[in-house]
Short mmCIF file of C-alpha atoms in Angstrom, two decimals:
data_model
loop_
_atom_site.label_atom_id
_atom_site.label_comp_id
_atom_site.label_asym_id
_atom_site.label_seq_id
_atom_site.Cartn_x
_atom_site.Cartn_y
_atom_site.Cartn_z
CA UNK A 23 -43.09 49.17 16.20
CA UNK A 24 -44.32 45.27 16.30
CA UNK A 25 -45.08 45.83 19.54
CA UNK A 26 -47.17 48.92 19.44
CA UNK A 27 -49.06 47.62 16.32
CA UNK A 28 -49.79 44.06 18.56
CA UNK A 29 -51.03 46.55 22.39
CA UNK A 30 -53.23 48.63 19.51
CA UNK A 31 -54.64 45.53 17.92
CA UNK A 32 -55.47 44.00 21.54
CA UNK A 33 -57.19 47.36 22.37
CA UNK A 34 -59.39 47.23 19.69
CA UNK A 35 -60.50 43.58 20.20
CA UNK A 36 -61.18 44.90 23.64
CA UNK A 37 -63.68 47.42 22.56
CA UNK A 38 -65.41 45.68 20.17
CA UNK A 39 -65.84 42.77 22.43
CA UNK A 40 -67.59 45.37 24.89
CA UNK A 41 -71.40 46.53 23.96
CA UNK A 42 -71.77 49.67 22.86
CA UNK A 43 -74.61 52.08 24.58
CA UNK A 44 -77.41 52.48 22.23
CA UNK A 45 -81.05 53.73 22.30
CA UNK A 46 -83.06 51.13 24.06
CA UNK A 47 -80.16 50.68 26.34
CA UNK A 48 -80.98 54.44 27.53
CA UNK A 49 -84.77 53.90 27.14
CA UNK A 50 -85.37 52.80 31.00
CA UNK A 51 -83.52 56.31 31.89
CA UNK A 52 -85.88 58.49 29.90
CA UNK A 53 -88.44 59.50 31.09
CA UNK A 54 -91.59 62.32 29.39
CA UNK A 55 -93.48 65.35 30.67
CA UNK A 56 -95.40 67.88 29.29
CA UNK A 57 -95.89 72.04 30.79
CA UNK A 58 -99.93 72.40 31.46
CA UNK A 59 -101.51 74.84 32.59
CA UNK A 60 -98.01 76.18 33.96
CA UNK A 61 -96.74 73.33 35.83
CA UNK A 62 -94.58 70.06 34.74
CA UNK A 63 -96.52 67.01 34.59
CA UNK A 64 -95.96 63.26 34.03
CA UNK A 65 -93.17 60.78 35.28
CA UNK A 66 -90.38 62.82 34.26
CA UNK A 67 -91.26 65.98 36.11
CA UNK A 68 -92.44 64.05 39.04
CA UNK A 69 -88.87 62.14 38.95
CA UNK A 70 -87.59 65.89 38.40
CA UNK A 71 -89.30 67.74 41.45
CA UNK A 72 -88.29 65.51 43.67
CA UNK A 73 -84.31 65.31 43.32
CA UNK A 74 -85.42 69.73 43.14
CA UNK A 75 -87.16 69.50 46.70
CA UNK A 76 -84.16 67.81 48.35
CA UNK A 77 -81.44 70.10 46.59
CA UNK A 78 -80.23 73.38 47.56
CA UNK A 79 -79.03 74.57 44.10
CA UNK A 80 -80.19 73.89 41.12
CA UNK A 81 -78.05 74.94 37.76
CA UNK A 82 -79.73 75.52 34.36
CA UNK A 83 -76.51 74.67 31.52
CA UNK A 84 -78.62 76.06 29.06
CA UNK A 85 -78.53 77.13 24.98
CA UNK A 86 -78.63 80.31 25.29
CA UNK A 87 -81.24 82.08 23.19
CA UNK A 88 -83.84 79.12 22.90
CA UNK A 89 -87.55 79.80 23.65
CA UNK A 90 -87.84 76.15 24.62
CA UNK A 91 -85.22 76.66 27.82
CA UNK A 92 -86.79 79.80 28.18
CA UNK A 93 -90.44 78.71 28.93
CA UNK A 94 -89.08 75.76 30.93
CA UNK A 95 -87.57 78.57 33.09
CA UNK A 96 -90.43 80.26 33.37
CA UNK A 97 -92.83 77.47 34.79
CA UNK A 98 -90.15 75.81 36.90
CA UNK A 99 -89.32 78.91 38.80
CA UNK A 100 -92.87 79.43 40.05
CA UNK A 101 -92.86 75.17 41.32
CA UNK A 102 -89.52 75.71 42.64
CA UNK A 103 -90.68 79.19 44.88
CA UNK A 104 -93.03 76.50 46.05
CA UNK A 105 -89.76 74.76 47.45
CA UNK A 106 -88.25 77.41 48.61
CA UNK A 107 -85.94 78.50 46.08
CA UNK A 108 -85.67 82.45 46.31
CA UNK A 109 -82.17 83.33 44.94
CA UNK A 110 -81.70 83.16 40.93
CA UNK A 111 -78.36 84.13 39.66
CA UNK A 112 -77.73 84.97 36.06
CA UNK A 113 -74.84 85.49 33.29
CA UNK A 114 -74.59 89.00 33.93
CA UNK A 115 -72.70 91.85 35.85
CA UNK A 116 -74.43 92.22 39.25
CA UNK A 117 -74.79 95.83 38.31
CA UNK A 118 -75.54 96.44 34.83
CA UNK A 119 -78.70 93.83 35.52
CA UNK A 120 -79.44 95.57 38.58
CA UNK A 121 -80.14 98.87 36.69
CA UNK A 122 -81.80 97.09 33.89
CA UNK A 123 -84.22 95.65 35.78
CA UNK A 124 -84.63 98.80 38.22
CA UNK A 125 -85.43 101.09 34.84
CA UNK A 126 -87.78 98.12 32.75
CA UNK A 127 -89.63 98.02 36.46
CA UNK A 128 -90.89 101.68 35.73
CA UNK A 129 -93.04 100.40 32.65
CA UNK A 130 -96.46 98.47 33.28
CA UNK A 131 -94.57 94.67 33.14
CA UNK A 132 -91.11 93.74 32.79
CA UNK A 133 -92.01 92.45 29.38
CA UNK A 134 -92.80 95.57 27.95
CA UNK A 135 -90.00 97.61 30.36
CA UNK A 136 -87.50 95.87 28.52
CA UNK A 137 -88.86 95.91 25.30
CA UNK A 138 -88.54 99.87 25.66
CA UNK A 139 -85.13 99.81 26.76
CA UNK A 140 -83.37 96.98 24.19
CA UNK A 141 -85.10 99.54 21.32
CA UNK A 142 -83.79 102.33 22.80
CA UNK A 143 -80.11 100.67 23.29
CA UNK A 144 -80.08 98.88 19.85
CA UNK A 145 -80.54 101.96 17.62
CA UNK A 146 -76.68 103.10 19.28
CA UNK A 147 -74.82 99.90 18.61
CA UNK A 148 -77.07 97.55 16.30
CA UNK A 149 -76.43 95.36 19.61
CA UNK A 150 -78.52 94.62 22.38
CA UNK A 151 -77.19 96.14 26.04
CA UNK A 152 -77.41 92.48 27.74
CA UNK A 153 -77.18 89.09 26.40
CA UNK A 154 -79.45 86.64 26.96
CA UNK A 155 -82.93 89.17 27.77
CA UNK A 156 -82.93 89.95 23.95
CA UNK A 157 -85.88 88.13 23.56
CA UNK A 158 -89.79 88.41 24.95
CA UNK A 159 -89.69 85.23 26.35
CA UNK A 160 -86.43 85.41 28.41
CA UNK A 161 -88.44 89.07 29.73
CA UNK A 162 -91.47 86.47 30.73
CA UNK A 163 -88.82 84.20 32.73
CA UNK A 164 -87.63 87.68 34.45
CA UNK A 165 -91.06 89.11 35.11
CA UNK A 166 -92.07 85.83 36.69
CA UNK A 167 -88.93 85.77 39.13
CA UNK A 168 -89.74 89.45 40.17
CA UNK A 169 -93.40 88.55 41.10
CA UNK A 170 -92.70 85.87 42.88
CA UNK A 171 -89.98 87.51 45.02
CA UNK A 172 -86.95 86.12 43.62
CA UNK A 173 -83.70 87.97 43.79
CA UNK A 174 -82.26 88.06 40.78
CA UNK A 175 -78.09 88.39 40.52
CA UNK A 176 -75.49 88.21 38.01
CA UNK A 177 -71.90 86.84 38.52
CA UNK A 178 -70.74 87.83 35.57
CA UNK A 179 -68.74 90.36 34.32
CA UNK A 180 -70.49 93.46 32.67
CA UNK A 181 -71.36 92.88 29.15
CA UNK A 182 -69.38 94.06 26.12
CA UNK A 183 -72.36 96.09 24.10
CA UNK A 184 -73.73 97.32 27.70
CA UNK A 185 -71.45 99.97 28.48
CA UNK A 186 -73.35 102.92 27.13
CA UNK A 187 -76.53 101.54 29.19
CA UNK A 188 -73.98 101.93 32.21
CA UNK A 189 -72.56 105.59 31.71
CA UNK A 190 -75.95 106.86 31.34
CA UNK A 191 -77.45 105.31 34.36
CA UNK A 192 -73.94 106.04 36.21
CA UNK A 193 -74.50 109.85 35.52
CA UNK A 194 -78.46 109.48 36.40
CA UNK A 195 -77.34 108.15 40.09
CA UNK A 196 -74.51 110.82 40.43
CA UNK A 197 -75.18 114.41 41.50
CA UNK A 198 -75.35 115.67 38.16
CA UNK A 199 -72.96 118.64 38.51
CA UNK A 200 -72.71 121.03 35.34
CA UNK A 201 -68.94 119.06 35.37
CA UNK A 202 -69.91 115.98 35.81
CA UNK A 203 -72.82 116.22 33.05
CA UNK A 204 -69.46 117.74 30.48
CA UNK A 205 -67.90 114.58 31.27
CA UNK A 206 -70.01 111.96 31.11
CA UNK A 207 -70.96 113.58 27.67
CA UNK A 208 -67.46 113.52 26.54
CA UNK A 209 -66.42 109.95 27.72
CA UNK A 210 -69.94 108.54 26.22
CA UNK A 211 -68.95 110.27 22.52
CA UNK A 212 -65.49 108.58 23.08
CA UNK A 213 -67.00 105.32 23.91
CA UNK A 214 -69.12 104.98 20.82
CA UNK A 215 -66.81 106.35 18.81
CA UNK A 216 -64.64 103.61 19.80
CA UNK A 217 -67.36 100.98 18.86
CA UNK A 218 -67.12 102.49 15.53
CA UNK A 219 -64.11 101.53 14.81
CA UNK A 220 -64.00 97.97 16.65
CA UNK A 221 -66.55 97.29 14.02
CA UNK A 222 -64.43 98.80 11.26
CA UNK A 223 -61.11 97.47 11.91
CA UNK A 224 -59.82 93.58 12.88
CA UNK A 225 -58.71 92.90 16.11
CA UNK A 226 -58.70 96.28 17.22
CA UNK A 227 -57.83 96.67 20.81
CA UNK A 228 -60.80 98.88 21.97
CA UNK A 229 -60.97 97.58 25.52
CA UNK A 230 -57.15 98.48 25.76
CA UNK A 231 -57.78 101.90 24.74
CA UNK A 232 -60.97 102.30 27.02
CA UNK A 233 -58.66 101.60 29.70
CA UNK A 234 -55.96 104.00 28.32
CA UNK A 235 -58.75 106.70 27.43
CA UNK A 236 -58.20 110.39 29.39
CA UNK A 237 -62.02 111.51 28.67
CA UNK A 238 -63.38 108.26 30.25
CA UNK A 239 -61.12 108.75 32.88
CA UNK A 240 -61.83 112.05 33.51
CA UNK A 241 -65.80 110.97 34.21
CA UNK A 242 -64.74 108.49 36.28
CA UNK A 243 -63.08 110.53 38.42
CA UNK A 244 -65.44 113.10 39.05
CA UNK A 245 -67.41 110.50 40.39
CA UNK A 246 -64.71 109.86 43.15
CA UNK A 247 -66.78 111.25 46.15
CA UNK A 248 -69.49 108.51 45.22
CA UNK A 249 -68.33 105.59 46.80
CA UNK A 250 -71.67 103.61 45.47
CA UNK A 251 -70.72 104.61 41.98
CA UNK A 252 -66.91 103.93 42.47
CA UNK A 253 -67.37 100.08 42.87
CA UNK A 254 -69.46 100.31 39.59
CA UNK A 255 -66.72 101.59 37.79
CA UNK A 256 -64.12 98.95 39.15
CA UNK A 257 -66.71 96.44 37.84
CA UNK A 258 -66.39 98.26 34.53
CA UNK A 259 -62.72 98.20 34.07
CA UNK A 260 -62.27 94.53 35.33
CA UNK A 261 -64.68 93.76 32.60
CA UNK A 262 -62.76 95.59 30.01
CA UNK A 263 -59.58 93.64 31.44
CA UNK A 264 -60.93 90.42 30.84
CA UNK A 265 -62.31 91.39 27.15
CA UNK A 266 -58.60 92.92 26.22
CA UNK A 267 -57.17 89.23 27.66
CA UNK A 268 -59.64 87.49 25.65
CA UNK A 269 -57.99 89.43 22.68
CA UNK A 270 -54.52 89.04 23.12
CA UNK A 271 -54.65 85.51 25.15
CA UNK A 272 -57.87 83.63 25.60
CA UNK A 273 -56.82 80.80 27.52
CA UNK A 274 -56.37 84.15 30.53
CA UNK A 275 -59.20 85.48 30.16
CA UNK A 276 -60.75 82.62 30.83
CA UNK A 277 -59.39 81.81 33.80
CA UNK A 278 -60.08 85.36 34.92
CA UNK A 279 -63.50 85.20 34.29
CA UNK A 280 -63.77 82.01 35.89
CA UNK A 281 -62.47 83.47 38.88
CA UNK A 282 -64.70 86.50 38.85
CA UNK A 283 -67.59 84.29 38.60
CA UNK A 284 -66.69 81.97 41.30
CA UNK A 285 -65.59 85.04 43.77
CA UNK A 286 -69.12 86.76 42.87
CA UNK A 287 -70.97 83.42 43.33
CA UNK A 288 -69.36 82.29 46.62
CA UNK A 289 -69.88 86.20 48.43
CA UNK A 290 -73.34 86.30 47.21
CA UNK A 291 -73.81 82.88 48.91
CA UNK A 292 -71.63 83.95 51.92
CA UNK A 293 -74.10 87.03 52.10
CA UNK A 294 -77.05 84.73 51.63
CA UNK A 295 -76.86 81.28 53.30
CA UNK A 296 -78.37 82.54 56.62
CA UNK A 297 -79.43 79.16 56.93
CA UNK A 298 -79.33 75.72 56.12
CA UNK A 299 -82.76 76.17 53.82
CA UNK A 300 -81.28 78.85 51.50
CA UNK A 301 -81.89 77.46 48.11
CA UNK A 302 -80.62 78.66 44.73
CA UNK A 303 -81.27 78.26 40.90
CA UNK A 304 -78.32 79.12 38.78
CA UNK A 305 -78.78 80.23 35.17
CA UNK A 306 -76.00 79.80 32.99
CA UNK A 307 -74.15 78.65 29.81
CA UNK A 308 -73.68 75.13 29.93
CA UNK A 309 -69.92 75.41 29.82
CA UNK A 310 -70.00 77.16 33.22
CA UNK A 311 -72.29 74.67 34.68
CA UNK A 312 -70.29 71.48 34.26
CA UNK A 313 -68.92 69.54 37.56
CA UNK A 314 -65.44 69.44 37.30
CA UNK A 315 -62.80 70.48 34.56
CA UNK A 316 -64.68 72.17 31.37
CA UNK A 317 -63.75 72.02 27.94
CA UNK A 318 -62.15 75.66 28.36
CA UNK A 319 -59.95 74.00 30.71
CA UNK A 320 -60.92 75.33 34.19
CA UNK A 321 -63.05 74.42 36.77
CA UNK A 322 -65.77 76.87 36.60
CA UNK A 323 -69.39 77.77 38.85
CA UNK A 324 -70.49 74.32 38.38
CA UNK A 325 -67.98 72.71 40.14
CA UNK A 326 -67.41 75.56 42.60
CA UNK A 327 -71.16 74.89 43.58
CA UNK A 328 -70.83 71.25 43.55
CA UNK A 329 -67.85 71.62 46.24
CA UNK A 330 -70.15 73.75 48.15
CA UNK A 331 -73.19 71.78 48.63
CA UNK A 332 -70.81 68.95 49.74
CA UNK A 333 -68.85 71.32 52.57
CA UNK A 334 -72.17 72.12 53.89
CA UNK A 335 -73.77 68.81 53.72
CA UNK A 336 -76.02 69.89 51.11
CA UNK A 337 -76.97 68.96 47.44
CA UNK A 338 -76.86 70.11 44.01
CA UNK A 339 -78.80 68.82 40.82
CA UNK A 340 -77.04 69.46 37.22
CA UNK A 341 -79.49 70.03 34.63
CA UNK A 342 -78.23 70.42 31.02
CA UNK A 343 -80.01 70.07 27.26
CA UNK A 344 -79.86 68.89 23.72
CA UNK A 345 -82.23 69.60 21.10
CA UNK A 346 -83.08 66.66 18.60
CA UNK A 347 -86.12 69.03 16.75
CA UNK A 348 -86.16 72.42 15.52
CA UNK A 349 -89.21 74.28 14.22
CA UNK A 350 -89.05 74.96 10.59
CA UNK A 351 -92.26 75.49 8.24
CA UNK A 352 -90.43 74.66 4.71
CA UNK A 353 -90.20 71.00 6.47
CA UNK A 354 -93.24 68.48 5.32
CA UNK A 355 -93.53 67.92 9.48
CA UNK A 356 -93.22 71.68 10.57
CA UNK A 357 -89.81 71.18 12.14
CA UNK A 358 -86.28 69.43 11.63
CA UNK A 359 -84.94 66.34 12.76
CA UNK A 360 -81.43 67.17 14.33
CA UNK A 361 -80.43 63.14 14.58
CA UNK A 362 -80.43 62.93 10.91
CA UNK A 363 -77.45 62.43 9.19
CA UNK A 364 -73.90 60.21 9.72
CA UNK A 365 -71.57 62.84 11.39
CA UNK A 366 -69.26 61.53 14.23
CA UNK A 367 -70.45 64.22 16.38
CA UNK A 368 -73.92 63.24 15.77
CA UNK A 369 -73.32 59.17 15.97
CA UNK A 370 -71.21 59.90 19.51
CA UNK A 371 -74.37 61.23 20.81
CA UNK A 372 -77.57 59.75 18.89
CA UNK A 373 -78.50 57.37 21.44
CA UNK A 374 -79.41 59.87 23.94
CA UNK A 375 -80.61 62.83 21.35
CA UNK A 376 -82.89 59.78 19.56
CA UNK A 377 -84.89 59.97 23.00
CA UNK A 378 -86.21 63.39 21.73
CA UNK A 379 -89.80 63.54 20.57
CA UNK A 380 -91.20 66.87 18.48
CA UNK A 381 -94.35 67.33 20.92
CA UNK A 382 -93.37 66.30 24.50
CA UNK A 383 -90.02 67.30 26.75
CA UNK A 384 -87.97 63.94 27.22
CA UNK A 385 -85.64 63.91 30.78
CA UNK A 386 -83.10 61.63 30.86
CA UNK A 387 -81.53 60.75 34.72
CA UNK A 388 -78.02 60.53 33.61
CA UNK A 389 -76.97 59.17 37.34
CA UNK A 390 -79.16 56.42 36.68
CA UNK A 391 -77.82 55.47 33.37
CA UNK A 392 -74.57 56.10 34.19
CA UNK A 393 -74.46 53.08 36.74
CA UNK A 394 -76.40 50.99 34.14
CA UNK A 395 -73.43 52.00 31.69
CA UNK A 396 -70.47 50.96 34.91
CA UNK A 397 -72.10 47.53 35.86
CA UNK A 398 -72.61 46.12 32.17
CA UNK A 399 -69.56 47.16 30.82
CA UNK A 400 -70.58 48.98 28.04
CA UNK A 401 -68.48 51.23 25.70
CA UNK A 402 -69.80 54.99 25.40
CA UNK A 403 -68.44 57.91 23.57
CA UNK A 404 -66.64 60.43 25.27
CA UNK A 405 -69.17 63.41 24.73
CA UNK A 406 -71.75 60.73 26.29
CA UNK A 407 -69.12 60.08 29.37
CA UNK A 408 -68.34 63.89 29.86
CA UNK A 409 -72.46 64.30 29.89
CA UNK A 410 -73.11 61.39 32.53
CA UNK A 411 -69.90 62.68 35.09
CA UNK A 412 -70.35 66.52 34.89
CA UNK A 413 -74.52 66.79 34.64
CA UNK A 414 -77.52 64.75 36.52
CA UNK A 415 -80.08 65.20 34.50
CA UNK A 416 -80.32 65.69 30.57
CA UNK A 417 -83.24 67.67 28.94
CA UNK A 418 -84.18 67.15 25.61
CA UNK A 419 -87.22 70.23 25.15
CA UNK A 420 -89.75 69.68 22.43
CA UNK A 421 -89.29 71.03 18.64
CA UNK A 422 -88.21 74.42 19.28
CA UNK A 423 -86.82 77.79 17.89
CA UNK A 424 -84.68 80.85 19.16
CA UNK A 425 -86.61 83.24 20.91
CA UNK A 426 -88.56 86.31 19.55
CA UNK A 427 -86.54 89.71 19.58
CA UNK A 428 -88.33 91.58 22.32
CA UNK A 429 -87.59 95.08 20.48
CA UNK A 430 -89.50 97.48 17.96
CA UNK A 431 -88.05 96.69 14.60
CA UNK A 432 -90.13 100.04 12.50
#
């Protein structure tokens, strides 16, 4: 025991002999821009667009649901078709947003297509059929992509509240036989009843019994001469495989989701790198973005894109965020100061979140400081050290807010 109590005692002499990383230290790293007039402007973006021209993917680990990462979307996709960029893949199923975006197309704009369709949707389940287009800002992101010739993709596996969406449009593209209407009737009252009681009972194992269920069955196999329609409804019951994992054994379903992301991600590439100058923008949580092991314990897109880009010569750029200000209008200042307080989480981080400023976006080149942070010496946290290895850039938007529901709420 003397001996462990003398190495622990050396240790911490060693630390606090070493600097610690603190704001101005990061100061020479950050860098400001503003949006204007629908383009990035100032050092930071200038720094930004450049590592963008000379990369072939670019990954987004966003917040998901912030108006902030939203609008940054929006204007950075039009500067980045500038570049090249043409492919944009997403955190959904490939076909549930497919048909999403196929039916909002019918309305006037996007905006208002999927307005129309998240009301329709959310008066069945109180849900919305697809995460992460719930609100009218995410629709401007979308409607920008489609105008400006983007193809838009999800490598995800079809969302949990989207499955009535699904049947319906399954049924629309089917030949709509007198049996095949009885079916898809019965299997869609089975499915919501089902929903009905996830909601009223704990832990209850509806994506086991969706699986088990005769009447959904029974619609899925009258659709057994529509090959089309057949692949749709594996993608359906490998999503409801990975939801009943995630029930009975999370640390599975993880993996398997991880692996249907990286398998959809690496054929759509396959399918789409006709040439050295296919370029990419990659929209997801930033759990699947990280470089190497995340803290789910796999290695997920992020690193399966990184591994890419370097088999093929090629280059990606890691964006992530943190938000230091949130708008609030009981504050004196109109928003609140995330750095405040004395938390550990907070104190392991404040010397890059302090870079935030409530009226202009703050990019910090994480490469950059990371070599700063190697050649002095200097002690970081480990939330700091995961940031500067998996991520090359950190964004730090202006005082924001979760985006507006893009529904009708009468």
């Amino acid at each position: 025991m003397k001996y462990i109590l003398v190495i622990l005692l050396m240790c911490n002499q060693m630390v606090s002999a070493q600097d610690t990383l603190k704001f101005d230290m990061v100061e020479p790293f950050s860098y400001k821009f503003h949006i204007q007039t629908g383009r990035l402007t100032g050092d930071g973006a200038d720094s930004l667009m450049s590592e963008i021209l000379k990369s072939h993917f670019v990954l987004l680990g966003e917040t998901h649901d912030d108006a902030k990462i939203a609008e940054f979307t929006n204007h950075l996709l039009s500067e980045l078709e500038e570049m090249g960029y043409k492919y944009f893949l997403t955190e959904h199923g490939r076909f549930g947003l497919q048909m999403f975006l196929e039916d909002a197309a019918k309305d006037s704009t996007i905006v208002s297509g999927i307005h129309r369709i998240n009301s329709l949707e959310y008066k069945q389940l109180n849900e919305f059929p697809f995460p992460f287009l719930t609100g009218i800002e995410d629709a401007q992101f979308v409607e920008t992509a489609l105008k400006l010739g983007y193809q838009i993709y999800g490598i995800d596996q079809e969302f949990f509240y989207s499955f009535p969406f699904i049947f319906n449009k399954l049924f629309q593209h089917s030949s709509k036989t007198n049996t095949i209407r009885t079916s898809y009737e019965t299997a869609l009252n089975y499915l919501l009843g089902e929903y009905e009681k996830d909601v009223e009972q704990e832990d209850y194992p509806i994506c086991a019994k969706l699986l088990e269920s005769k009447e959904i069955q029974t619609f899925f196999d009258h659709l057994s001469t529509e090959p089309d329609l057949q692949i749709i409804v594996n993608d359906i019951r490998q999503s409801w495989e990975i939801y009943e994992a995630n029930r009975t054994n999370r640390q599975q379903s993880f993996v398997m989701r991880g692996a249907l992301m990286k398998n959809r991600f690496i054929t759509f590439y396959d399918s789409t790198s006709t040439s050295s100058n296919s370029k990419y923008i990659i929209k997801l949580g930033a759990r699947h973005t990280m470089r190497g092991t995340t803290p789910l314990g796999i290695e997920d897109i992020g690193e399966m894109v990184h591994q890419t880009a370097l088999k093929n010569g090629q280059k990606d750029l890691n964006i992530c965020f943190m938000f230091r200000y949130y708008l609030d209008e009981e504050e004196e200042l109109g928003y609140f100061d995330n750095s405040e307080g004395n938390s550990a989480w907070l104190n392991e981080r404040k010397p890059l979140m302090l870079q935030g400023e409530p009226d202009r976006w703050t990019i910090i080149d994480l490469r950059k400081l990371k070599n700063a942070v190697e050649s002095n010496e200097l002690f970081v946290f480990q939330p700091i050290n995961d940031m500067m290895n998996r991520h090359d850039y950190l964004i730090i938007p202006p005082a924001s807010r979760d985006v507006i529901e893009n529904m009708k709420t009468e």
